Amino acid sequence: MNRGDDGATIHTAEHEFPLPERRLFLAHFIIAFFALFLGAVAGLLQGISRTGLIVLPAAIGYYQLLTLHGIMLAYVFTTFTIVGFLLLGTAKTTGGTFTPPERRLAWGGYVLMLAGVALDAVAILTNEATVLYTFYPPMRAMPIFYIGVFLVLFGSWLPGGTIFAAYRRWKKAHPDAPSPLFAYMSVATYILWLIATLGVLFELAFMLIPWSLGWMKTINVGAARTFFWFFGHPVVYFWLLPAYIYWYVNIPRMIKGKIFSNLLPRLTFVLFILYSIPVGLHHQFGDPGIEPIWKFIQATLTFFVVIPTLLTAFAVIAMFEEAGRGQGATRPFEWIKKLPWKDARFLAPVVGMLFFIPGGAGGIINASYQLNQVVHNTLWLPGHFHLTLATTVILTYIAITFWAIPSLTGRTYTPQANRAANLVVVLWSTGMLFMSTAMHVLGVLGEPRRTAYTDYAGADVVESWVFWRALMGSGAVFLFLGIVVYLGVIVYLMMYAPQAERVVEFPIGDVRDKAPPPPPILERWGLWVAIVGALILIAYTWPIVELLTQTKNGAPPLRSW
């Protein structure tokens, strides 16, 4: 094992994770794969029934599938993948292993999250929790559903403690040095996550769980929705930031380049902490009980997120160009040809980056006070969601696992595996191009979201939807085939690929020599948490006070399925 001073891994190509770490990381990825399969099956059935291609059996409800799809993919698959990835990279860059207490803390979180997944699966599959992934009251699920979601979210806090402890341990050994970039970004991601989940955990612990147990006869719907969206928007960045980590830190080594800047990635992640949390009201433009001025303020704050996004675009493209020129490119844009386009571990995230361009443009429309009113309750919204999370993020997660699984199993990422992986990228991007395009067009044409298939009693407008509905359904088929091939590659890499003759690298890039060191203020976490706390108080205090005091009579429970 090649280490730097005091156990800090520097040149990491020959690092092999100890068995306890390999078991911990693989345990998280395996649950993520099962959740992905369940969510994909639900998504396929939902997609082709939503377009009228099939009629679901009476025992399976469309909204039940929609709930399973959302919970398994938006909560379970993402959270287990993110935790496994952040633990893996943090361990590697802070000494190569965790201490036993750090490892036990991570396992404790895993157990809580797994218990929560089991409870949610039972509740959804028995059709006692068909409340969708947002679980808006007054629709009420059985108590174990809310308890399960609480366990998944709260359980995910514990691996954050592991990451914080490893980061502190490294900083104690290197008080004057910038922290490893991967570890720094993991800490920033978890700070965002801990703050964001406070809203939904409060909603679950003090509103939804007591209400579902019958301890409260009514519930304040407006307050519950606001606590959810305090969490519901920054969770998008919890999904996205690990993808950014892969772009910034992992890709450079595989393209024979170096990390362009040691400052920009850190600044980017600090800005995401500041800008991504006090903005949830832009999801509630149509909600009563919140004064328009507060919606406008949070809509304005939402647009500041474009700053770290553009910083990332600049740094990543600069890294690509510098790597290509380092391999002999001299003419304008010749560097593009030098990049490893045939390697799915590079191709997948770059395709995701390209999809993120229209996804971001659609996000500007969603966050605009007036334009949002046109598209908010239409299929435009899930079309946008599938461009960002289901394309940019998932394609990057796919690339992450194509590196992580061989490095943890000691098996070779063979040319055959890479060809199949490239097929995954083609199937997934084609399916998403079909489905998301159709959703956006249908949204503009006025088709509502969160509705099962209907012909609206033969209304004339439905005729204009027929082609786009069929395109959306065909996209769902391509996406499912992509998931099947992907999971086949994963099984191959875990069990059947040939054993590698040398240690399989999990790539961590080095910062280029000319990059200036980051200022120490970027590691003063207390300062940044205090600033975001102040922004949250400004953005949310009065709206929350209004919602909690102006409603005397709450809503009784409702079962709509």
XYZ file of C-alpha atoms in Angstrom:
561
model
C 0.000 0.000 0.000
C 1.424 3.371 -1.028
C 0.771 5.965 1.662
C 1.782 9.496 2.475
C 2.710 10.960 5.834
C 0.684 9.782 8.814
C -1.366 7.358 6.745
C -2.771 9.820 4.214
C -3.140 7.993 0.933
C -1.606 10.008 -1.911
C -0.665 7.823 -4.891
C -3.563 5.437 -4.556
C -3.353 3.079 -7.516
C -2.110 0.151 -5.421
C -4.425 0.611 -2.468
C -6.480 -2.434 -1.492
C -9.335 -1.988 0.948
C -9.255 -4.235 4.044
C -11.960 -6.903 4.211
C -14.106 -5.105 6.861
C -14.291 -2.019 4.639
C -15.099 -4.056 1.538
C -17.990 -5.744 3.332
C -19.341 -2.411 4.569
C -19.262 -0.728 1.182
C -20.630 -3.732 -0.714
C -23.505 -4.097 1.751
C -24.715 -0.619 0.842
C -24.370 -1.120 -2.901
C -26.207 -4.474 -2.831
C -29.295 -2.964 -1.171
C -29.157 -0.142 -3.712
C -29.214 -2.679 -6.559
C -32.270 -4.467 -5.130
C -34.080 -1.151 -4.710
C -33.186 -0.186 -8.269
C -34.706 -3.399 -9.608
C -37.947 -2.987 -7.621
C -38.222 0.637 -8.668
C -37.547 -0.254 -12.295
C -40.252 -2.935 -12.376
C -42.729 -0.469 -10.870
C -41.594 2.188 -13.341
C -42.077 -0.105 -16.346
C -45.584 -1.160 -15.302
C -46.482 2.397 -14.431
C -45.093 3.776 -17.694
C -46.872 1.399 -20.059
C -50.158 1.439 -18.124
C -50.069 5.255 -17.918
C -50.006 5.357 -21.715
C -52.887 2.907 -22.109
C -50.763 0.091 -23.555
C -51.806 -2.369 -20.842
C -54.451 -2.612 -18.140
C -53.090 -3.411 -14.694
C -54.544 -6.387 -12.790
C -57.153 -5.412 -10.237
C -54.789 -6.382 -7.403
C -52.179 -3.789 -8.471
C -52.961 -0.095 -8.247
C -51.356 2.533 -10.465
C -50.728 4.828 -7.506
C -49.307 1.919 -5.536
C -46.748 1.444 -8.324
C -46.076 5.173 -8.384
C -45.370 5.117 -4.641
C -43.093 2.080 -4.898
C -41.231 3.638 -7.829
C -40.627 6.903 -5.985
C -39.674 5.460 -2.602
C -37.334 2.774 -3.950
C -35.526 5.034 -6.398
C -35.647 8.512 -4.843
C -34.992 7.416 -1.253
C -33.562 3.908 -1.061
C -31.437 3.496 -4.205
C -29.963 6.988 -3.989
C -29.271 6.977 -0.250
C -27.577 3.562 -0.138
C -25.512 4.349 -3.247
C -24.440 7.736 -1.920
C -23.523 6.411 1.521
C -21.516 3.539 0.036
C -19.687 5.842 -2.365
C -18.893 8.551 0.189
C -17.690 6.009 2.744
C -15.495 4.319 0.143
C -13.842 7.507 -1.088
C -13.449 9.016 2.365
C -11.805 5.859 3.698
C -9.381 5.809 0.804
C -8.345 9.453 1.087
C -8.047 9.614 4.890
C -5.715 6.691 5.444
C -7.183 3.726 3.591
C -9.398 2.390 6.378
C -11.759 3.412 9.157
C -11.157 2.863 12.851
C -13.353 0.199 14.515
C -15.636 2.812 16.194
C -16.058 4.627 12.884
C -16.925 1.362 11.174
C -19.435 0.374 13.874
C -21.180 3.729 13.521
C -21.574 3.192 9.772
C -22.920 -0.326 10.322
C -25.403 1.049 12.848
C -26.740 3.414 10.222
C -26.941 0.592 7.704
C -29.046 -1.523 10.070
C -31.465 1.339 10.746
C -31.813 2.124 7.047
C -32.346 -1.526 6.153
C -35.031 -1.866 8.824
C -36.738 1.218 7.403
C -36.656 -0.205 3.870
C -38.274 -3.429 5.101
C -41.077 -1.543 6.857
C -41.758 0.641 3.827
C -41.774 -2.339 1.471
C -44.366 -4.123 3.603
C -46.544 -1.033 3.848
C -46.451 -0.289 0.113
C -46.788 -3.862 -1.164
C -49.821 -4.462 1.077
C -51.373 -1.298 -0.366
C -51.534 0.396 3.004
C -49.264 3.310 2.048
C -50.295 4.504 -1.391
C -49.416 8.111 -0.589
C -46.666 8.671 -3.201
C -43.094 9.603 -2.439
C -44.088 13.031 -1.098
C -46.606 11.451 1.352
C -48.695 14.630 1.521
C -51.387 14.636 4.185
C -54.332 14.380 4.542
C -53.767 11.073 2.712
C -52.731 8.786 5.554
C -50.622 5.631 5.371
C -50.225 2.968 8.026
C -47.775 3.965 10.808
C -44.962 1.614 9.803
C -44.594 3.474 6.505
C -43.743 6.751 8.220
C -41.579 4.960 10.776
C -39.732 3.263 7.919
C -39.046 6.548 6.113
C -37.848 8.035 9.418
C -35.447 5.133 9.947
C -34.027 5.411 6.437
C -33.404 9.142 6.782
C -32.217 9.163 10.385
C -30.148 6.027 9.838
C -28.328 7.828 7.029
C -27.046 10.337 9.610
C -24.801 7.767 11.276
C -22.445 7.180 8.319
C -22.101 10.950 8.287
C -20.640 10.646 11.776
C -18.144 8.146 10.371
C -17.144 10.572 7.622
C -16.827 13.499 10.054
C -14.679 11.416 12.401
C -12.352 10.283 9.601
C -12.068 13.866 8.368
C -11.215 15.149 11.881
C -8.681 12.373 12.327
C -6.921 13.366 9.122
C -7.007 17.081 9.967
C -5.543 16.395 13.411
C -2.603 14.633 11.766
C -2.224 17.395 9.134
C -3.354 20.641 10.813
C -1.785 22.960 8.240
C -2.642 21.070 5.064
C -5.829 21.274 2.968
C -7.964 18.208 3.562
C -8.212 15.555 0.814
C -10.665 16.851 -1.758
C -12.895 13.770 -1.721
C -13.189 13.862 2.077
C -13.870 17.600 2.037
C -16.672 17.213 -0.492
C -18.139 14.297 1.468
C -18.267 16.436 4.607
C -19.948 19.263 2.686
C -22.489 16.865 1.182
C -23.347 15.495 4.604
C -23.660 18.941 6.185
C -26.223 19.804 3.511
C -27.997 16.479 4.117
C -28.151 16.808 7.903
C -29.627 20.295 7.717
C -32.070 19.391 4.935
C -33.456 16.309 6.659
C -34.314 18.292 9.809
C -37.524 19.476 8.154
C -38.877 16.108 7.058
C -37.736 14.344 10.248
C -39.659 16.946 12.249
C -42.703 16.371 10.045
C -42.457 12.602 10.509
C -41.703 12.555 14.247
C -44.094 15.251 15.465
C -46.853 15.265 12.864
C -47.234 12.223 10.608
C -46.309 9.383 12.982
C -48.491 10.602 15.911
C -51.313 11.338 13.457
C -51.077 7.893 11.824
C -51.141 6.251 15.278
C -54.374 8.069 16.106
C -52.836 10.311 18.754
C -53.887 13.365 16.724
C -57.276 13.557 15.037
C -56.297 16.197 12.477
C -53.141 17.537 10.862
C -51.972 20.937 9.634
C -51.585 20.213 5.922
C -49.896 23.492 4.986
C -47.239 23.189 7.684
C -46.592 19.532 6.839
C -46.071 20.355 3.157
C -43.701 23.180 4.065
C -41.600 20.980 6.353
C -41.423 18.419 3.552
C -40.245 20.927 0.955
C -37.672 22.333 3.351
C -36.177 18.885 2.678
C -37.609 18.171 -0.767
C -35.535 20.643 -2.754
C -32.073 20.234 -1.144
C -32.450 16.451 -1.406
C -31.946 17.007 -5.142
C -28.467 18.329 -4.366
C -27.799 15.457 -2.003
C -28.349 13.256 -5.045
C -26.353 15.522 -7.355
C -23.270 16.348 -5.260
C -21.878 12.776 -5.253
C -22.111 12.906 -9.048
C -20.117 16.151 -8.928
C -17.549 14.424 -6.716
C -17.101 11.729 -9.359
C -16.726 14.373 -12.065
C -14.231 16.413 -10.074
C -12.180 13.717 -8.326
C -12.540 10.318 -10.003
C -12.635 11.151 -13.699
C -9.242 12.965 -13.867
C -7.181 9.838 -13.278
C -9.030 7.801 -15.887
C -8.536 10.466 -18.599
C -4.812 10.811 -17.768
C -5.388 14.277 -16.393
C -5.378 16.066 -13.083
C -7.910 17.940 -10.986
C -7.970 21.429 -12.480
C -8.439 23.345 -9.243
C -8.231 22.624 -5.530
C -10.285 25.753 -4.818
C -13.258 25.717 -7.197
C -14.667 22.335 -6.083
C -14.547 23.407 -2.429
C -16.128 26.777 -3.150
C -18.789 25.079 -5.267
C -19.817 22.759 -2.455
C -19.902 25.549 0.130
C -22.162 27.556 -2.187
C -24.487 24.564 -2.561
C -24.797 24.413 1.236
C -25.758 28.096 1.304
C -28.062 28.268 -1.719
C -29.876 24.938 -1.892
C -31.739 24.875 1.432
C -33.727 28.137 1.966
C -35.562 27.744 -1.368
C -38.255 25.091 -0.815
C -41.201 27.456 -1.188
C -40.684 27.566 -4.944
C -42.333 24.130 -4.890
C -45.346 25.694 -3.164
C -46.233 28.622 -5.409
C -49.825 27.399 -5.528
C -50.189 26.657 -1.819
C -52.511 28.890 0.209
C -51.510 30.317 3.581
C -48.063 31.592 2.534
C -47.709 35.260 1.642
C -46.543 35.825 -1.957
C -43.562 37.924 -0.877
C -41.962 34.893 0.817
C -42.509 32.757 -2.248
C -40.896 35.468 -4.352
C -37.912 35.762 -2.004
C -37.251 32.024 -2.109
C -37.756 31.942 -5.882
C -35.057 34.611 -6.147
C -32.705 32.650 -3.888
C -33.271 29.569 -6.056
C -31.575 31.200 -9.040
C -28.334 31.614 -7.088
C -27.799 27.850 -7.453
C -26.741 28.520 -11.036
C -23.459 29.974 -9.712
C -21.922 26.720 -8.366
C -23.357 24.887 -11.364
C -21.512 27.131 -13.805
C -18.327 26.913 -11.712
C -18.540 23.137 -12.041
C -19.081 23.314 -15.793
C -15.999 25.517 -16.173
C -13.757 23.360 -13.968
C -14.806 20.056 -15.562
C -14.416 21.279 -19.154
C -11.048 22.838 -18.290
C -9.954 19.512 -16.819
C -11.011 17.697 -20.010
C -9.155 20.157 -22.230
C -5.987 20.097 -20.148
C -5.971 16.283 -20.162
C -6.410 16.173 -23.938
C -3.690 18.722 -24.551
C -1.401 16.805 -22.253
C -1.783 13.876 -24.647
C -0.683 15.862 -27.670
C -3.740 17.800 -28.831
C -2.762 21.160 -30.305
C -5.609 22.318 -32.568
C -8.848 23.818 -31.207
C -11.147 21.102 -29.863
C -8.709 18.346 -30.870
C -8.525 17.527 -27.164
C -12.049 16.097 -27.378
C -10.735 13.217 -29.504
C -8.205 12.302 -26.806
C -10.850 11.502 -24.210
C -11.756 7.821 -23.552
C -15.155 7.785 -25.231
C -15.231 3.992 -25.540
C -14.999 3.528 -21.760
C -18.497 3.463 -20.242
C -17.116 4.763 -16.952
C -16.362 8.009 -18.787
C -19.117 7.954 -21.398
C -21.965 7.514 -18.901
C -21.308 10.624 -16.787
C -20.539 12.780 -19.842
C -23.852 11.793 -21.433
C -25.416 12.676 -18.086
C -23.738 16.089 -18.208
C -25.207 16.732 -21.662
C -28.706 15.829 -20.458
C -28.209 18.191 -17.534
C -28.205 21.183 -19.901
C -31.902 20.926 -20.897
C -32.643 19.701 -17.370
C -31.208 22.904 -15.928
C -33.074 25.037 -18.473
C -36.314 23.373 -17.437
C -35.446 24.014 -13.809
C -35.328 27.755 -14.533
C -38.907 27.530 -15.789
C -39.998 25.526 -12.749
C -38.490 28.076 -10.369
C -39.979 31.097 -12.144
C -42.887 32.578 -10.244
C -45.182 32.976 -13.280
C -44.047 30.217 -15.668
C -44.313 27.605 -12.927
C -48.066 28.132 -12.826
C -48.310 26.903 -16.419
C -46.427 23.623 -15.974
C -46.510 22.761 -12.269
C -49.345 20.223 -12.245
C -48.532 18.718 -15.639
C -46.266 15.951 -16.914
C -43.619 18.623 -17.521
C -42.521 18.263 -13.889
C -41.726 14.514 -13.917
C -40.085 15.088 -17.309
C -37.719 17.576 -15.676
C -37.176 15.288 -12.691
C -36.207 12.410 -14.963
C -33.698 14.552 -16.864
C -31.870 15.573 -13.692
C -32.083 12.715 -11.188
C -32.897 9.832 -13.510
C -30.361 10.733 -16.195
C -27.516 12.943 -14.979
C -27.366 11.410 -11.520
C -28.133 7.783 -12.300
C -25.758 7.583 -15.268
C -23.000 8.894 -12.999
C -23.936 6.400 -10.268
C -23.729 3.648 -12.891
C -20.176 4.741 -13.724
C -19.304 4.876 -10.005
C -20.356 1.279 -9.483
C -18.404 0.113 -12.526
C -15.304 1.335 -10.692
C -16.368 0.474 -7.145
C -17.536 -3.133 -7.576
C -14.318 -4.430 -9.234
C -12.190 -2.603 -6.667
C -14.151 -4.261 -3.847
C -14.383 -7.761 -5.367
C -10.906 -7.865 -6.902
C -12.347 -8.764 -10.295
C -11.463 -7.352 -13.695
C -13.551 -4.838 -15.600
C -13.237 -6.764 -18.830
C -13.756 -5.536 -22.419
C -16.932 -7.653 -22.509
C -18.239 -5.899 -19.403
C -17.391 -2.531 -20.944
C -19.272 -3.343 -24.163
C -22.337 -4.297 -22.145
C -21.893 -1.162 -20.041
C -21.850 0.982 -23.185
C -25.097 -0.727 -24.213
C -26.533 0.350 -20.857
C -25.637 3.962 -21.654
C -27.244 3.721 -25.104
C -30.440 2.091 -23.814
C -30.763 4.455 -20.872
C -30.092 7.659 -22.794
C -32.387 6.596 -25.642
C -35.172 5.668 -23.257
C -34.834 8.887 -21.319
C -34.697 10.961 -24.498
C -37.992 9.398 -25.592
C -39.735 9.498 -22.233
C -38.584 12.874 -20.954
C -39.178 14.609 -24.285
C -42.694 13.170 -24.389
C -43.361 14.240 -20.796
C -42.260 17.806 -21.486
C -44.404 18.047 -24.623
C -47.412 16.482 -22.906
C -46.974 18.946 -20.065
C -47.091 21.877 -22.468
C -50.174 20.293 -24.092
C -51.808 20.185 -20.675
C -51.767 16.541 -19.588
C -51.855 16.364 -15.770
C -49.276 14.470 -13.732
C -49.951 12.032 -10.877
C -52.959 10.598 -12.689
C -53.636 7.097 -13.951
C -54.538 6.507 -17.588
C -57.779 8.041 -18.767
C -59.183 9.277 -22.070
C -61.039 12.105 -20.298
C -64.374 10.969 -21.717
C -63.175 11.381 -25.289
C -62.156 15.038 -24.943
C -60.700 16.441 -28.155
C -57.443 17.488 -26.516
C -56.576 13.852 -25.793
C -56.100 13.229 -29.520
C -53.037 15.472 -29.448
C -51.539 13.340 -26.682
C -51.725 9.917 -28.373
C -48.339 9.938 -30.148
C -46.492 11.415 -27.196
C -48.052 8.932 -24.776
C -46.833 6.084 -26.987
C -43.352 7.619 -27.117
C -43.353 7.910 -23.328
C -44.307 4.241 -22.970
C -41.614 3.110 -25.400
C -39.092 5.134 -23.419
C -40.082 3.239 -20.275
C -39.368 -0.057 -22.085
C -35.886 1.099 -23.140
C -35.147 2.260 -19.603
C -36.164 -1.070 -18.113
C -34.001 -2.952 -20.603
C -31.118 -0.675 -19.633
C -31.601 -1.560 -15.955
C -31.702 -5.290 -16.747
C -28.438 -5.101 -18.703
C -26.864 -2.924 -16.000
C -27.725 -5.345 -13.211
C -26.440 -8.184 -15.392
C -23.090 -6.393 -15.671
C -23.049 -5.866 -11.902
C -23.696 -9.563 -11.224
C -20.896 -10.422 -13.664
C -18.468 -8.033 -11.962
C -19.362 -9.355 -8.527
C -19.308 -13.089 -9.251
C -18.085 -14.136 -12.695
C -15.471 -11.719 -14.023
C -11.918 -13.092 -13.836
C -9.910 -12.309 -10.727
C -7.500 -9.446 -11.324
C -3.779 -10.183 -11.225
C -3.087 -6.944 -9.353
C -5.004 -4.570 -7.116
C -7.993 -3.022 -8.912
C -7.819 0.730 -8.543
C -10.608 2.970 -7.352
C -9.303 6.135 -9.038
C -8.672 9.290 -7.028
C -7.224 12.149 -9.044
C -4.300 14.364 -8.072
C -4.519 18.144 -8.149
C -2.423 19.764 -10.872
C 0.845 21.276 -9.732
C -0.009 24.851 -10.728
C -3.280 24.915 -8.771
C -3.133 27.419 -5.877
C -3.966 26.086 -2.407
C -7.497 26.719 -1.132
C -7.903 29.362 1.578
C -8.315 27.939 5.106
C -11.639 29.765 5.534
C -13.300 27.167 3.307
C -12.718 24.588 6.067
C -14.311 26.706 8.785
C -17.501 24.687 8.768
C -19.008 26.493 11.747
C -19.003 29.749 9.782
C -20.813 28.287 6.784
C -23.371 26.475 8.941
C -24.040 29.741 10.803
C -24.589 31.610 7.527
C -26.976 29.014 6.137
C -28.764 28.980 9.506
C -29.271 32.730 9.215
C -30.580 32.366 5.651
C -33.015 29.677 6.794
C -34.298 31.864 9.646
C -34.832 34.765 7.248
C -36.562 32.640 4.605
C -38.704 30.397 6.806
C -39.459 31.948 10.214
C -42.460 34.042 9.264
C -44.017 31.545 6.806
C -43.805 28.780 9.442
C -45.256 31.035 12.147
C -48.139 31.948 9.831
C -48.878 28.347 8.913
C -48.808 27.136 12.511
C -50.999 29.925 13.892
C -53.538 30.775 11.210
C -55.093 27.299 10.903
C -57.336 26.409 13.835
C -58.901 23.321 12.300
C -56.634 20.680 10.790
C -57.597 18.074 8.202
C -58.877 14.613 9.142
C -57.246 11.575 7.510
C -58.203 10.583 3.998
C -57.804 7.287 2.133
C -57.990 8.000 -1.586
C -57.147 4.517 -2.847
